[in-house]
Amino acid sequence: MIPTPAPAPLLNVILHGAVFLFVLSTFVIALIVWIRRKRETMPAEESESWEIFVLGLFFYMVSEFSDLFTPSLRASLGMHNYFTEFALLVGLAFIFIAMRRRLLIVSEAEQGEQP
Amino acid sequence: MEQFLSLFFFIDKLPAWVLAAGMRWGIDMACLCALPNFFNLILHFIIGGIIVIMLMQYGIRKNFFLPLLLLGIMFSGVSKFIDWIQNMLTATGNTVFFSYNLDLLVEALQFIGIAIIFYYIFRSLFASKPSLTKPSNL
């Protein structure tokens, strides 16, 4: 039942690699921007949104790293699937918490500006 | 390599009755094939629902932040649905189901979905300070 690893088609490897590299680069960029902006005395609530977003990206990146092995294993079962999917679950949840926080902050700011 | 794999795939170590229950009911306790994918699918529905509620609350903005975020989560959700189907076929079948073409489709849809999501969240985060934010920045 355990699938033996086999060379995966190049296209599958490239696409899995592209998704991983995309998330990795987004994570690195977000981390650098957040740290640089934090030094420039970023407001606390804005910094929190960035923090949650970066944390979410980290989990998403870990999930995609694990998913890199799926084509060569020709499956995602057991602990491999459990790890991949739950890391993605946590990452996506954090990313959307950050998005919602940001939206609420902006919305409150808008209401404050209205006469 | 076999030892490394057995860390990830403990399906062969499980008692036969657990495997039989998993295959019979698709409850997937046997190999954890589709259960995590199912939770991910539910999360996509929850996030989609929250975005729809927010759309009703805030309306469609000038730069379509929320509708495009919804589009992103729909792409990602469809990819997770296909992934769930693949793993469910393993959970309820007699052998491991894996299709390279479906795997490509899953990754491509996920790529498009997260590209849209990340771009619009980044744009929102890069907007000016909240006190100076204009409505169009949403």
mmCIF file of C-alpha atoms in Angstrom:
data_model
loop_
_atom_site.group_PDB
_atom_site.id
_atom_site.type_symbol
_atom_site.label_atom_id
_atom_site.label_comp_id
_atom_site.label_asym_id
_atom_site.label_seq_id
_atom_site.Cartn_x
_atom_site.Cartn_y
_atom_site.Cartn_z
ATOM 1 C CA MET A 1 0.000 0.000 0.000
ATOM 2 C CA ILE A 2 2.909 2.352 0.677
ATOM 3 C CA PRO A 3 3.812 3.913 -2.680
ATOM 4 C CA THR A 4 7.492 3.694 -3.541
ATOM 5 C CA PRO A 5 9.053 6.997 -4.615
ATOM 6 C CA ALA A 6 9.451 7.404 -8.346
ATOM 7 C CA PRO A 7 10.705 10.209 -10.595
ATOM 8 C CA ALA A 8 7.821 12.588 -11.187
ATOM 9 C CA PRO A 9 7.060 14.266 -14.539
ATOM 10 C CA LEU A 10 8.999 17.501 -14.929
ATOM 11 C CA LEU A 11 5.861 19.616 -15.313
ATOM 12 C CA ASN A 12 4.499 18.472 -11.947
ATOM 13 C CA VAL A 13 7.816 19.184 -10.235
ATOM 14 C CA ILE A 14 8.024 22.635 -11.865
ATOM 15 C CA LEU A 15 4.477 23.607 -10.870
ATOM 16 C CA HIS A 16 4.865 22.389 -7.279
ATOM 17 C CA GLY A 17 8.211 24.187 -7.115
ATOM 18 C CA ALA A 18 6.686 27.364 -8.561
ATOM 19 C CA VAL A 19 3.943 27.437 -5.923
ATOM 20 C CA PHE A 20 6.487 26.839 -3.153
ATOM 21 C CA LEU A 21 8.863 29.524 -4.455
ATOM 22 C CA PHE A 22 5.982 31.977 -4.873
ATOM 23 C CA VAL A 23 4.857 31.508 -1.252
ATOM 24 C CA LEU A 24 8.478 31.570 -0.035
ATOM 25 C CA SER A 25 9.218 34.843 -1.824
ATOM 26 C CA THR A 26 5.939 36.380 -0.580
ATOM 27 C CA PHE A 27 6.867 35.334 2.966
ATOM 28 C CA VAL A 28 10.378 36.828 2.709
ATOM 29 C CA ILE A 29 9.109 40.092 1.185
ATOM 30 C CA ALA A 30 6.333 40.416 3.800
ATOM 31 C CA LEU A 31 8.821 39.717 6.612
ATOM 32 C CA ILE A 32 11.309 42.333 5.350
ATOM 33 C CA VAL A 33 8.602 44.964 4.787
ATOM 34 C CA TRP A 34 7.058 44.310 8.201
ATOM 35 C CA ILE A 35 10.411 44.576 10.045
ATOM 36 C CA ARG A 36 11.400 47.727 8.150
ATOM 37 C CA ARG A 37 8.044 49.376 8.733
ATOM 38 C CA LYS A 38 8.043 48.382 12.390
ATOM 39 C CA ARG A 39 11.312 50.253 12.831
ATOM 40 C CA GLU A 40 9.658 53.311 11.352
ATOM 41 C CA THR A 41 7.185 53.271 14.280
ATOM 42 C CA MET A 42 4.299 51.512 12.594
ATOM 43 C CA PRO A 43 0.995 51.802 14.541
ATOM 44 C CA ALA A 44 0.452 48.805 16.848
ATOM 45 C CA GLU A 45 -2.774 47.576 15.232
ATOM 46 C CA GLU A 46 -1.239 47.775 11.745
ATOM 47 C CA SER A 47 1.825 45.884 12.959
ATOM 48 C CA GLU A 48 -0.434 43.152 14.363
ATOM 49 C CA SER A 49 -2.093 42.683 10.952
ATOM 50 C CA TRP A 50 1.341 42.263 9.347
ATOM 51 C CA GLU A 51 2.447 39.896 12.111
ATOM 52 C CA ILE A 52 -0.539 37.599 11.593
ATOM 53 C CA PHE A 53 -0.132 37.761 7.799
ATOM 54 C CA VAL A 54 3.567 36.816 8.017
ATOM 55 C CA LEU A 55 2.770 33.969 10.430
ATOM 56 C CA GLY A 56 0.090 32.703 8.052
ATOM 57 C CA LEU A 57 2.511 32.841 5.131
ATOM 58 C CA PHE A 58 5.046 30.840 7.145
ATOM 59 C CA PHE A 59 2.576 28.000 7.739
ATOM 60 C CA TYR A 60 1.461 28.114 4.100
ATOM 61 C CA MET A 61 5.107 27.906 2.997
ATOM 62 C CA VAL A 62 5.764 24.889 5.260
ATOM 63 C CA SER A 63 2.695 23.197 3.774
ATOM 64 C CA GLU A 64 3.895 23.835 0.219
ATOM 65 C CA PHE A 65 7.345 22.508 1.094
ATOM 66 C CA SER A 66 5.767 19.281 2.283
ATOM 67 C CA ASP A 67 3.610 19.200 -0.859
ATOM 68 C CA LEU A 68 6.767 19.284 -3.014
ATOM 69 C CA PHE A 69 7.170 15.557 -2.322
ATOM 70 C CA THR A 70 3.649 14.597 -3.417
ATOM 71 C CA PRO A 71 4.368 13.966 -7.149
ATOM 72 C CA SER A 72 7.380 11.730 -6.467
ATOM 73 C CA LEU A 73 5.465 9.789 -3.816
ATOM 74 C CA ARG A 74 2.458 9.625 -6.186
ATOM 75 C CA ALA A 75 0.160 10.200 -3.211
ATOM 76 C CA SER A 76 -0.480 12.293 -0.157
ATOM 77 C CA LEU A 77 -1.607 9.931 2.577
ATOM 78 C CA GLY A 78 -1.255 9.418 6.292
ATOM 79 C CA MET A 79 0.992 11.816 8.201
ATOM 80 C CA HIS A 80 2.247 13.404 4.965
ATOM 81 C CA ASN A 81 -1.258 14.474 3.986
ATOM 82 C CA TYR A 82 -2.144 15.339 7.589
ATOM 83 C CA PHE A 83 0.901 17.619 7.890
ATOM 84 C CA THR A 84 0.450 19.254 4.462
ATOM 85 C CA GLU A 85 -3.241 19.978 4.823
ATOM 86 C CA PHE A 86 -3.233 21.128 8.443
ATOM 87 C CA ALA A 87 -0.266 23.468 7.916
ATOM 88 C CA LEU A 88 -2.223 24.946 4.997
ATOM 89 C CA LEU A 89 -5.357 25.157 7.160
ATOM 90 C CA VAL A 90 -3.533 27.115 9.884
ATOM 91 C CA GLY A 91 -1.749 29.317 7.331
ATOM 92 C CA LEU A 92 -4.893 30.200 5.409
ATOM 93 C CA ALA A 93 -6.798 30.912 8.641
ATOM 94 C CA PHE A 94 -4.078 33.345 9.807
ATOM 95 C CA ILE A 95 -3.913 35.038 6.390
ATOM 96 C CA PHE A 96 -7.660 35.682 6.430
ATOM 97 C CA ILE A 97 -7.654 36.846 10.059
ATOM 98 C CA ALA A 98 -5.019 39.417 9.001
ATOM 99 C CA MET A 99 -7.135 40.443 6.017
ATOM 100 C CA ARG A 100 -10.258 40.882 8.148
ATOM 101 C CA ARG A 101 -8.378 42.856 10.819
ATOM 102 C CA ARG A 102 -6.968 45.160 8.169
ATOM 103 C CA LEU A 103 -10.398 45.649 6.644
ATOM 104 C CA LEU A 104 -11.919 46.528 10.019
ATOM 105 C CA ILE A 105 -9.107 49.013 10.787
ATOM 106 C CA VAL A 106 -9.566 50.732 7.417
ATOM 107 C CA SER A 107 -13.342 50.751 7.822
ATOM 108 C CA GLU A 108 -13.091 52.324 11.295
ATOM 109 C CA ALA A 109 -10.691 54.941 9.931
ATOM 110 C CA GLU A 110 -13.166 55.768 7.167
ATOM 111 C CA GLN A 111 -16.007 56.186 9.625
ATOM 112 C CA GLY A 112 -13.817 58.469 11.741
ATOM 113 C CA GLU A 113 -13.114 60.680 8.751
ATOM 114 C CA GLN A 114 -16.787 61.137 7.883
ATOM 115 C CA PRO A 115 -18.275 64.390 9.288
ATOM 116 C CA MET B 1 13.938 5.343 2.599
ATOM 117 C CA GLU B 2 11.342 2.821 3.672
ATOM 118 C CA GLN B 3 11.799 3.888 7.285
ATOM 119 C CA PHE B 4 11.419 7.532 6.307
ATOM 120 C CA LEU B 5 8.243 6.747 4.408
ATOM 121 C CA SER B 6 6.772 4.748 7.250
ATOM 122 C CA LEU B 7 6.837 7.950 9.318
ATOM 123 C CA PHE B 8 4.449 9.496 6.828
ATOM 124 C CA PHE B 9 2.439 6.471 5.769
ATOM 125 C CA PHE B 10 1.385 4.469 8.788
ATOM 126 C CA ILE B 11 -1.539 2.935 6.925
ATOM 127 C CA ASP B 12 0.048 -0.539 6.813
ATOM 128 C CA LYS B 13 0.514 -0.566 10.582
ATOM 129 C CA LEU B 14 -3.189 -0.161 11.311
ATOM 130 C CA PRO B 15 -5.406 -3.107 12.295
ATOM 131 C CA ALA B 16 -7.438 -4.598 9.466
ATOM 132 C CA TRP B 17 -10.762 -3.650 11.033
ATOM 133 C CA VAL B 18 -9.777 0.044 11.087
ATOM 134 C CA LEU B 19 -8.792 -0.131 7.407
ATOM 135 C CA ALA B 20 -12.041 -1.934 6.604
ATOM 136 C CA ALA B 21 -14.095 0.698 8.434
ATOM 137 C CA GLY B 22 -12.322 3.465 6.559
ATOM 138 C CA MET B 23 -12.900 1.858 3.196
ATOM 139 C CA ARG B 24 -16.479 0.929 3.927
ATOM 140 C CA TRP B 25 -17.709 4.255 5.215
ATOM 141 C CA GLY B 26 -15.204 6.621 3.692
ATOM 142 C CA ILE B 27 -14.787 8.053 7.183
ATOM 143 C CA ASP B 28 -11.136 7.915 6.371
ATOM 144 C CA MET B 29 -9.829 7.026 9.810
ATOM 145 C CA ALA B 30 -7.846 4.304 8.117
ATOM 146 C CA CYS B 31 -5.298 6.358 6.237
ATOM 147 C CA LEU B 32 -6.083 10.032 6.919
ATOM 148 C CA CYS B 33 -6.277 10.400 3.147
ATOM 149 C CA ALA B 34 -9.237 12.710 2.714
ATOM 150 C CA LEU B 35 -10.093 13.839 6.254
ATOM 151 C CA PRO B 36 -7.573 16.739 6.394
ATOM 152 C CA ASN B 37 -8.626 17.770 2.862
ATOM 153 C CA PHE B 38 -12.236 17.803 4.047
ATOM 154 C CA PHE B 39 -11.375 20.232 6.883
ATOM 155 C CA ASN B 40 -9.561 22.452 4.391
ATOM 156 C CA LEU B 41 -12.578 22.440 2.128
ATOM 157 C CA ILE B 42 -14.796 23.469 5.056
ATOM 158 C CA LEU B 43 -12.365 26.316 5.875
ATOM 159 C CA HIS B 44 -12.659 27.570 2.294
ATOM 160 C CA PHE B 45 -16.455 27.600 2.638
ATOM 161 C CA ILE B 46 -16.203 29.498 5.958
ATOM 162 C CA ILE B 47 -13.811 32.099 4.505
ATOM 163 C CA GLY B 48 -15.994 32.437 1.387
ATOM 164 C CA GLY B 49 -19.027 32.940 3.636
ATOM 165 C CA ILE B 50 -17.235 35.615 5.673
ATOM 166 C CA ILE B 51 -16.238 37.445 2.471
ATOM 167 C CA VAL B 52 -19.841 37.323 1.201
ATOM 168 C CA ILE B 53 -21.087 38.727 4.547
ATOM 169 C CA MET B 54 -18.433 41.467 4.360
ATOM 170 C CA LEU B 55 -19.480 42.212 0.784
ATOM 171 C CA MET B 56 -23.042 42.705 1.979
ATOM 172 C CA GLN B 57 -21.812 44.840 4.859
ATOM 173 C CA TYR B 58 -19.317 47.072 3.055
ATOM 174 C CA GLY B 59 -20.527 46.792 -0.546
ATOM 175 C CA ILE B 60 -18.341 46.550 -3.637
ATOM 176 C CA ARG B 61 -15.510 49.058 -3.482
ATOM 177 C CA LYS B 62 -13.970 50.908 -6.394
ATOM 178 C CA ASN B 63 -11.061 48.502 -6.825
ATOM 179 C CA PHE B 64 -13.107 45.328 -6.176
ATOM 180 C CA PHE B 65 -11.008 44.168 -3.198
ATOM 181 C CA LEU B 66 -13.604 41.815 -1.716
ATOM 182 C CA PRO B 67 -15.005 40.316 -4.963
ATOM 183 C CA LEU B 68 -11.486 39.536 -6.174
ATOM 184 C CA LEU B 69 -10.606 38.025 -2.814
ATOM 185 C CA LEU B 70 -13.711 35.870 -3.200
ATOM 186 C CA LEU B 71 -12.545 34.873 -6.680
ATOM 187 C CA GLY B 72 -9.171 33.883 -5.229
ATOM 188 C CA ILE B 73 -10.745 31.741 -2.524
ATOM 189 C CA MET B 74 -13.022 30.129 -5.137
ATOM 190 C CA PHE B 75 -10.011 29.081 -7.237
ATOM 191 C CA SER B 76 -8.271 27.763 -4.143
ATOM 192 C CA GLY B 77 -11.493 26.036 -3.028
ATOM 193 C CA VAL B 78 -11.958 24.267 -6.381
ATOM 194 C CA SER B 79 -8.351 23.062 -6.197
ATOM 195 C CA LYS B 80 -8.972 21.700 -2.692
ATOM 196 C CA PHE B 81 -12.183 20.038 -3.890
ATOM 197 C CA ILE B 82 -10.309 18.168 -6.631
ATOM 198 C CA ASP B 83 -7.596 17.258 -4.119
ATOM 199 C CA TRP B 84 -10.290 15.946 -1.771
ATOM 200 C CA ILE B 85 -11.830 13.836 -4.564
ATOM 201 C CA GLN B 86 -8.409 12.307 -5.339
ATOM 202 C CA ASN B 87 -7.809 11.375 -1.720
ATOM 203 C CA MET B 88 -11.385 10.186 -1.218
ATOM 204 C CA LEU B 89 -10.915 7.753 -4.119
ATOM 205 C CA THR B 90 -7.944 6.348 -2.206
ATOM 206 C CA ALA B 91 -9.840 6.237 1.086
ATOM 207 C CA THR B 92 -12.762 4.322 -0.377
ATOM 208 C CA GLY B 93 -10.871 2.286 -2.983
ATOM 209 C CA ASN B 94 -8.611 -0.707 -2.884
ATOM 210 C CA THR B 95 -5.467 1.050 -4.009
ATOM 211 C CA VAL B 96 -3.801 4.474 -3.914
ATOM 212 C CA PHE B 97 -5.354 6.798 -6.474
ATOM 213 C CA PHE B 98 -3.081 9.426 -7.988
ATOM 214 C CA SER B 99 -3.306 11.241 -11.284
ATOM 215 C CA TYR B 100 -0.449 13.448 -12.466
ATOM 216 C CA ASN B 101 -2.872 15.481 -14.582
ATOM 217 C CA LEU B 102 -5.239 16.112 -11.659
ATOM 218 C CA ASP B 103 -2.222 17.017 -9.550
ATOM 219 C CA LEU B 104 -1.252 19.606 -12.167
ATOM 220 C CA LEU B 105 -4.785 21.005 -12.193
ATOM 221 C CA VAL B 106 -4.840 21.229 -8.378
ATOM 222 C CA GLU B 107 -1.536 23.105 -8.279
ATOM 223 C CA ALA B 108 -2.428 25.440 -11.160
ATOM 224 C CA LEU B 109 -5.750 26.413 -9.574
ATOM 225 C CA GLN B 110 -4.076 26.879 -6.205
ATOM 226 C CA PHE B 111 -1.394 29.053 -7.791
ATOM 227 C CA ILE B 112 -3.973 31.316 -9.448
ATOM 228 C CA GLY B 113 -6.046 31.463 -6.252
ATOM 229 C CA ILE B 114 -3.232 32.394 -3.893
ATOM 230 C CA ALA B 115 -1.717 34.815 -6.409
ATOM 231 C CA ILE B 116 -4.998 36.784 -6.421
ATOM 232 C CA ILE B 117 -5.381 36.550 -2.615
ATOM 233 C CA PHE B 118 -1.794 37.545 -1.788
ATOM 234 C CA TYR B 119 -1.773 40.402 -4.292
ATOM 235 C CA TYR B 120 -4.919 42.011 -2.890
ATOM 236 C CA ILE B 121 -3.994 41.485 0.776
ATOM 237 C CA PHE B 122 -0.540 42.920 0.073
ATOM 238 C CA ARG B 123 -2.092 45.906 -1.651
ATOM 239 C CA SER B 124 -4.338 46.493 1.321
ATOM 240 C CA LEU B 125 -1.441 46.177 3.778
ATOM 241 C CA PHE B 126 0.717 48.520 1.709
ATOM 242 C CA ALA B 127 -1.984 51.174 1.811
ATOM 243 C CA SER B 128 -1.201 54.290 3.808
ATOM 244 C CA LYS B 129 -1.772 54.530 7.567
ATOM 245 C CA PRO B 130 -5.375 53.853 8.632
ATOM 246 C CA SER B 131 -5.965 57.421 9.777
ATOM 247 C CA LEU B 132 -5.010 58.667 6.300
ATOM 248 C CA THR B 133 -6.652 55.864 4.349
ATOM 249 C CA LYS B 134 -8.997 56.866 1.575
ATOM 250 C CA PRO B 135 -12.081 54.748 0.752
ATOM 251 C CA SER B 136 -10.511 53.747 -2.563
ATOM 252 C CA ASN B 137 -7.679 52.020 -0.694
ATOM 253 C CA LEU B 138 -9.982 49.169 0.238
#
